[in-house]
Short mmCIF file of C-alpha atoms and ligand atoms in Angstrom, two decimals:
data_model
loop_
_atom_site.label_atom_id
_atom_site.label_comp_id
_atom_site.label_asym_id
_atom_site.label_seq_id
_atom_site.Cartn_x
_atom_site.Cartn_y
_atom_site.Cartn_z
CA UNK A 1 -19.17 -15.04 4.57
CA UNK A 2 -19.38 -18.57 3.55
CA UNK A 3 -17.71 -19.80 0.34
CA UNK A 4 -18.55 -16.52 -1.54
CA UNK A 5 -17.98 -16.43 -5.31
CA UNK A 6 -18.35 -12.92 -6.79
CA UNK A 7 -18.96 -12.43 -10.46
CA UNK A 8 -19.10 -9.03 -12.31
CA UNK A 9 -20.91 -8.64 -15.63
CA UNK A 10 -21.93 -12.34 -15.69
CA UNK A 11 -18.34 -13.60 -16.62
CA UNK A 12 -15.68 -11.93 -14.56
CA UNK A 13 -15.17 -13.98 -11.50
CA UNK A 14 -13.24 -12.04 -8.73
CA UNK A 15 -13.81 -13.77 -5.51
CA UNK A 16 -13.36 -17.58 -5.26
CA UNK A 17 -15.11 -19.46 -2.44
CA UNK A 18 -14.13 -16.94 0.22
CA UNK A 19 -14.93 -17.56 3.72
CA UNK A 20 -14.34 -15.26 6.59
CA UNK A 21 -15.83 -14.46 9.88
CA UNK A 22 -15.87 -11.46 12.24
CA UNK A 23 -17.13 -11.76 15.79
CA UNK A 24 -18.78 -8.91 17.90
CA UNK A 25 -16.04 -6.87 19.44
CA UNK A 26 -13.34 -8.39 17.38
CA UNK A 27 -11.12 -6.42 14.82
CA UNK A 28 -10.24 -8.51 11.71
CA UNK A 29 -7.82 -7.22 9.27
CA UNK A 30 -8.08 -8.21 5.46
CA UNK A 31 -4.69 -7.85 3.73
CA UNK A 32 -3.25 -8.41 0.33
CA UNK A 33 -1.60 -6.53 -2.63
CA UNK A 34 -3.33 -4.62 -5.26
CA UNK A 35 -6.19 -6.35 -7.08
CA UNK A 36 -6.25 -9.24 -4.69
CA UNK A 37 -10.11 -8.75 -4.16
CA UNK A 38 -10.14 -6.88 -0.77
CA UNK A 39 -12.59 -4.16 -1.78
CA UNK A 40 -14.82 -6.55 -3.49
CA UNK A 41 -14.94 -8.53 -0.25
CA UNK A 42 -16.19 -5.64 1.64
CA UNK A 43 -18.76 -4.74 -1.10
CA UNK A 44 -19.90 -8.30 -1.12
CA UNK A 45 -20.36 -8.04 2.71
CA UNK A 46 -22.25 -4.68 2.59
CA UNK A 47 -24.17 -5.61 -0.60
CA UNK A 48 -22.70 -2.91 -2.79
CA UNK A 49 -22.03 -5.01 -5.83
CA UNK A 50 -25.08 -4.52 -7.83
CA UNK A 51 -24.27 -0.89 -8.80
CA UNK A 52 -21.27 -2.34 -10.52
CA UNK A 53 -23.04 -5.15 -12.10
CA UNK A 54 -21.64 -7.69 -9.59
CA UNK A 55 -23.49 -10.37 -7.76
CA UNK A 56 -22.71 -13.11 -5.12
CA UNK A 57 -23.12 -16.00 -7.55
CA UNK A 58 -22.79 -18.57 -4.83
CA UNK A 59 -22.18 -18.76 -1.15
CA UNK A 60 -23.72 -16.87 1.61
CA UNK A 61 -23.34 -13.46 3.50
CA UNK A 62 -24.72 -13.60 7.12
CA UNK A 63 -25.07 -10.67 9.31
CA UNK A 64 -26.02 -11.49 12.92
CA UNK A 65 -27.47 -14.55 11.64
CA UNK A 66 -29.69 -12.91 8.97
CA UNK A 67 -28.89 -13.88 5.38
CA UNK A 68 -28.13 -10.66 3.53
CA UNK A 69 -26.72 -12.09 0.32
CA UNK A 70 -27.39 -9.65 -2.50
CA UNK A 71 -29.79 -7.86 -0.21
CA UNK A 72 -30.87 -4.24 -0.54
CA UNK A 73 -27.75 -2.16 0.63
CA UNK A 74 -30.12 -0.08 2.77
CA UNK A 75 -31.29 -3.10 4.56
CA UNK A 76 -27.87 -4.15 5.23
CA UNK A 77 -27.10 -0.67 6.97
CA UNK A 78 -30.30 -1.19 8.96
CA UNK A 79 -29.04 -4.59 9.80
CA UNK A 80 -25.96 -3.02 11.34
CA UNK A 81 -23.25 -3.09 8.80
CA UNK A 82 -21.76 0.30 7.68
CA UNK A 83 -18.99 0.79 5.28
CA UNK A 84 -16.51 3.49 4.94
CA UNK A 85 -15.51 3.38 1.37
CA UNK A 86 -12.09 4.28 0.08
CA UNK A 87 -11.48 7.79 -1.41
CA UNK A 88 -12.46 10.15 1.32
CA UNK A 89 -16.21 10.52 0.47
CA UNK A 90 -17.19 13.21 2.76
CA UNK A 91 -20.18 15.30 1.63
CA UNK A 92 -18.05 18.18 0.57
CA UNK A 93 -20.54 21.02 0.68
CA UNK A 94 -21.97 20.31 4.05
CA UNK A 95 -20.35 21.15 7.49
CA UNK A 96 -18.70 18.66 9.80
CA UNK A 97 -21.80 18.48 11.97
CA UNK A 98 -24.27 18.01 9.05
CA UNK A 99 -21.94 15.16 7.66
CA UNK A 100 -22.15 13.60 11.11
CA UNK A 101 -25.95 13.96 11.23
CA UNK A 102 -26.33 12.36 7.88
CA UNK A 103 -24.92 9.17 9.40
CA UNK A 104 -27.90 8.97 11.67
CA UNK A 105 -30.47 10.11 9.25
CA UNK A 106 -32.61 6.98 9.60
CA UNK A 107 -32.62 7.16 13.31
CA UNK A 108 -35.49 8.54 15.56
CA UNK A 109 -33.91 8.46 18.88
CA UNK A 110 -33.00 12.03 18.96
CA UNK A 111 -31.54 12.06 22.43
CA UNK A 112 -29.40 9.07 21.74
CA UNK A 113 -28.11 10.68 18.45
CA UNK A 114 -26.97 13.67 20.38
CA UNK A 115 -25.31 11.51 22.92
CA UNK A 116 -23.60 9.63 19.98
CA UNK A 117 -22.36 12.82 18.55
CA UNK A 118 -20.73 13.86 21.86
CA UNK A 119 -19.13 10.37 21.87
CA UNK A 120 -17.86 10.91 18.46
CA UNK A 121 -16.25 14.28 19.63
CA UNK A 122 -14.88 12.56 22.57
CA UNK A 123 -12.95 10.15 20.30
CA UNK A 124 -12.07 12.94 17.84
CA UNK A 125 -11.86 16.17 19.52
CA UNK A 126 -10.41 17.70 16.45
CA UNK A 127 -13.81 17.40 14.81
CA UNK A 128 -15.47 19.48 17.64
CA UNK A 129 -13.08 22.16 16.82
CA UNK A 130 -14.11 22.01 13.18
CA UNK A 131 -17.89 21.47 13.76
CA UNK A 132 -19.05 24.46 11.50
CA UNK A 133 -16.27 24.00 8.86
CA UNK A 134 -17.16 22.90 5.41
CA UNK A 135 -16.13 19.21 5.01
CA UNK A 136 -14.42 19.62 1.51
CA UNK A 137 -11.77 21.90 3.07
CA UNK A 138 -10.63 19.43 5.87
CA UNK A 139 -7.29 17.84 5.61
CA UNK A 140 -7.07 14.07 4.72
CA UNK A 141 -6.77 12.98 8.30
CA UNK A 142 -9.50 14.98 9.37
CA UNK A 143 -11.71 13.81 6.61
CA UNK A 144 -10.95 10.26 7.52
CA UNK A 145 -11.93 10.94 11.12
CA UNK A 146 -15.15 12.54 9.88
CA UNK A 147 -15.95 9.48 7.81
CA UNK A 148 -15.45 7.04 10.80
CA UNK A 149 -17.40 9.45 12.89
CA UNK A 150 -20.24 9.52 10.37
CA UNK A 151 -20.17 5.61 10.25
CA UNK A 152 -20.30 5.49 14.04
CA UNK A 153 -23.42 7.78 14.19
CA UNK A 154 -25.34 4.89 12.65
CA UNK A 155 -24.43 2.65 15.80
CA UNK A 156 -23.10 -0.25 13.52
CA UNK A 157 -22.56 -3.57 14.94
CA UNK A 158 -20.08 -4.20 12.08
CA UNK A 159 -17.90 -1.38 10.79
CA UNK A 160 -16.26 -2.01 7.47
CA UNK A 161 -13.20 0.19 6.65
CA UNK A 162 -11.60 0.28 3.32
CA UNK A 163 -7.88 1.37 3.28
CA UNK A 164 -8.39 4.02 5.97
CA UNK A 165 -4.56 4.61 6.17
CA UNK A 166 -4.12 5.51 2.43
CA UNK A 167 -2.28 8.77 2.08
CA UNK A 168 -2.09 9.56 5.77
CA UNK A 169 0.99 10.24 7.97
CA UNK A 170 1.92 7.31 10.37
CA UNK A 171 1.06 9.36 13.27
CA UNK A 172 -2.35 10.07 12.08
CA UNK A 173 -2.94 6.36 11.13
CA UNK A 174 -1.92 5.32 14.61
CA UNK A 175 -4.26 7.89 16.19
CA UNK A 176 -7.26 6.75 14.02
CA UNK A 177 -6.55 3.13 14.52
CA UNK A 178 -6.33 3.58 18.32
CA UNK A 179 -9.64 5.27 18.25
CA UNK A 180 -11.30 2.53 16.20
CA UNK A 181 -9.93 -0.03 18.53
CA UNK A 182 -11.43 1.98 21.48
CA UNK A 183 -14.83 2.12 20.02
CA UNK A 184 -14.75 -1.48 19.18
CA UNK A 185 -13.89 -2.41 22.79
CA UNK A 186 -16.31 0.02 24.21
CA UNK A 187 -19.42 -0.77 22.03
CA UNK A 188 -18.60 -4.49 21.26
CA UNK A 189 -18.43 -3.44 17.73
CA UNK A 190 -16.99 -5.76 15.12
CA UNK A 191 -14.52 -4.21 12.63
CA UNK A 192 -13.52 -5.55 9.13
CA UNK A 193 -10.43 -3.59 8.20
CA UNK A 194 -9.14 -3.71 4.63
CA UNK A 195 -5.44 -2.68 4.45
CA UNK A 196 -2.36 -2.90 2.33
CA UNK A 197 -0.49 -1.58 5.32
CA UNK A 198 -0.11 -4.83 7.20
CA UNK A 199 2.00 -3.40 9.93
CA UNK A 200 -0.64 -0.77 10.77
CA UNK A 201 -3.47 -3.34 10.37
CA UNK A 202 -1.74 -6.00 12.60
CA UNK A 203 -1.17 -3.29 15.13
CA UNK A 204 -4.90 -3.30 16.09
CA UNK A 205 -6.34 -6.60 14.59
CA UNK A 206 -6.99 -9.61 16.73
CA UNK A 207 -7.20 -11.79 13.64
CA UNK A 208 -6.10 -11.48 9.98
CA UNK A 209 -6.81 -12.81 6.55
CA UNK A 210 -4.41 -12.62 3.60
CA UNK A 211 -5.83 -12.62 0.05
CA UNK A 212 -4.29 -13.34 -3.29
CA UNK A 213 -6.19 -13.58 -6.68
CA UNK A 214 -9.69 -13.68 -4.99
CA UNK A 215 -8.92 -16.26 -2.53
CA UNK A 216 -8.00 -16.32 1.14
CA UNK A 217 -4.47 -17.77 1.15
CA UNK A 218 -3.63 -17.59 4.85
CA UNK A 219 -5.43 -16.60 8.03
CA UNK A 220 -4.49 -16.59 11.70
CA UNK A 221 -4.35 -14.63 14.96
CA UNK A 222 -2.28 -11.39 14.94
CA UNK A 223 0.58 -13.24 16.65
CA UNK A 224 0.52 -16.25 14.37
CA UNK A 225 0.78 -14.10 11.38
CA UNK A 226 3.14 -11.52 12.87
CA UNK A 227 5.67 -14.02 14.34
CA UNK A 228 6.15 -16.31 11.36
CA UNK A 229 9.05 -15.07 9.18
CA UNK A 230 7.87 -16.50 5.97
CA UNK A 231 4.48 -15.07 6.38
CA UNK A 232 5.91 -11.67 7.09
CA UNK A 233 8.27 -11.79 4.05
CA UNK A 234 6.06 -13.46 1.52
CA UNK A 235 2.63 -12.23 2.31
CA UNK A 236 2.64 -9.14 4.49
CA UNK A 237 5.68 -7.36 2.88
CA UNK A 238 6.92 -6.53 6.32
CA UNK A 239 10.49 -7.90 5.53
CA UNK A 240 12.56 -10.12 7.95
CA UNK A 241 16.20 -10.12 8.28
CA UNK A 242 16.51 -8.51 4.74
CA UNK A 243 14.59 -5.36 5.74
CA UNK A 244 11.21 -3.99 4.78
CA UNK A 245 9.77 -4.87 1.37
CA UNK A 246 6.97 -3.54 -0.80
CA UNK A 247 4.42 -5.89 -2.08
CA UNK A 248 6.18 -5.62 -5.53
CA UNK A 249 9.43 -6.62 -4.15
CA UNK A 250 7.82 -9.35 -2.20
CA UNK A 251 6.39 -10.80 -5.36
CA UNK A 252 9.72 -10.80 -7.21
CA UNK A 253 11.26 -12.20 -4.00
CA UNK A 254 8.64 -14.98 -3.86
CA UNK A 255 9.29 -15.85 -7.69
CA UNK A 256 12.97 -15.92 -6.97
CA UNK A 257 12.74 -18.11 -4.10
CA UNK A 258 10.56 -20.46 -5.91
CA UNK A 259 13.01 -20.73 -8.77
CA UNK A 260 16.04 -21.13 -6.47
CA UNK A 261 14.26 -23.64 -4.28
P1 LIG B 1 -6.52 -2.41 -4.25
O1 LIG B 1 -5.79 -2.69 -3.06
O2 LIG B 1 -5.82 -2.29 -5.39
O3 LIG B 1 -7.70 -1.53 -4.04
P2 LIG B 1 -8.24 -4.81 -3.87
O4 LIG B 1 -7.62 -5.98 -3.34
O5 LIG B 1 -9.11 -4.12 -3.24
O6 LIG B 1 -7.22 -3.92 -4.61
P3 LIG B 1 -10.44 -5.20 -5.80
O7 LIG B 1 -10.70 -3.82 -5.99
O8 LIG B 1 -11.52 -5.92 -4.94
O9 LIG B 1 -9.05 -5.52 -5.22
O10 LIG B 1 -10.39 -5.87 -7.24
C1 LIG B 1 -9.98 -7.24 -7.44
C2 LIG B 1 -10.09 -7.59 -9.00
O11 LIG B 1 -11.48 -7.44 -9.41
C3 LIG B 1 -9.37 -6.66 -9.78
O12 LIG B 1 -8.76 -7.49 -10.81
C4 LIG B 1 -10.37 -5.76 -10.46
O13 LIG B 1 -9.91 -5.34 -11.74
C5 LIG B 1 -11.57 -6.75 -10.56
N1 LIG B 1 -12.72 -5.90 -10.45
C6 LIG B 1 -13.18 -5.02 -9.28
N2 LIG B 1 -14.37 -4.43 -9.52
C7 LIG B 1 -14.71 -4.92 -10.73
C8 LIG B 1 -15.86 -4.56 -11.63
N3 LIG B 1 -16.79 -3.72 -11.13
N4 LIG B 1 -15.94 -5.15 -12.84
C9 LIG B 1 -14.93 -5.96 -13.17
N5 LIG B 1 -13.84 -6.17 -12.51
C10 LIG B 1 -13.80 -5.54 -11.27
#
């Protein structure tokens, strides 16, 4: 994304000159507090803004060199970018297998689709046990695995994940993220991971961006971001000497620091 501005309803500007990049095989974390603009960034990347009367008003979104700025969302999927939206949107009345097949509905290579389903079961064996189960009755963690599995069935070159850790136990998050990292390494798949949980995100990301008020305020490698005490304290809410902080506490802390110099 190059210098992207996003505007809703013709007047509400949410993203301001936002630039970011994800290379093949790379996992990039996009972090920031509530309302920073993370979800909007993903929607700009996958061209899902129009349904909410949003538009990339200036700048460019490039996918494998092709300009997909404000493109038809279907074309973006065909171009290789698949998004797992927040909110566990499984097809509730369909089975696990049917949900997975939906991910590959536009593909004609039947043998490859079957091989990909076997690969998804290899990553998430639990899904194989639940293959005939109605998706709406799965646990939160199982649903998230199904959603990632469904996205993988489209063989994306870029997987966009919106807060996959939300509401999941730390152990499940670790497992899910390990699998995502494994697929990324194996397939050379790029991943753009939106997370408020900076600790989990930096656990698998190669590179990270931090957003505030619709802008990127910081970016760097995992080590650059993770090893700087101020960045950990101010931007990632990871606490330093004074222990772990929430984003809310971090905001107050930042303000206090500013006042006290
Ligand atoms: P969270 O972590 O809380 O999900 P976020 O970083 O993903 O937050 P966004 O959902 O991208 O943030 O929202 C960024 C800002 O844009 C917010 O102030 C939000 O109210 C505004 N916004 C998002 N979608 C729309 C829309 N369709 N119309 C108007 N404003 C919007």
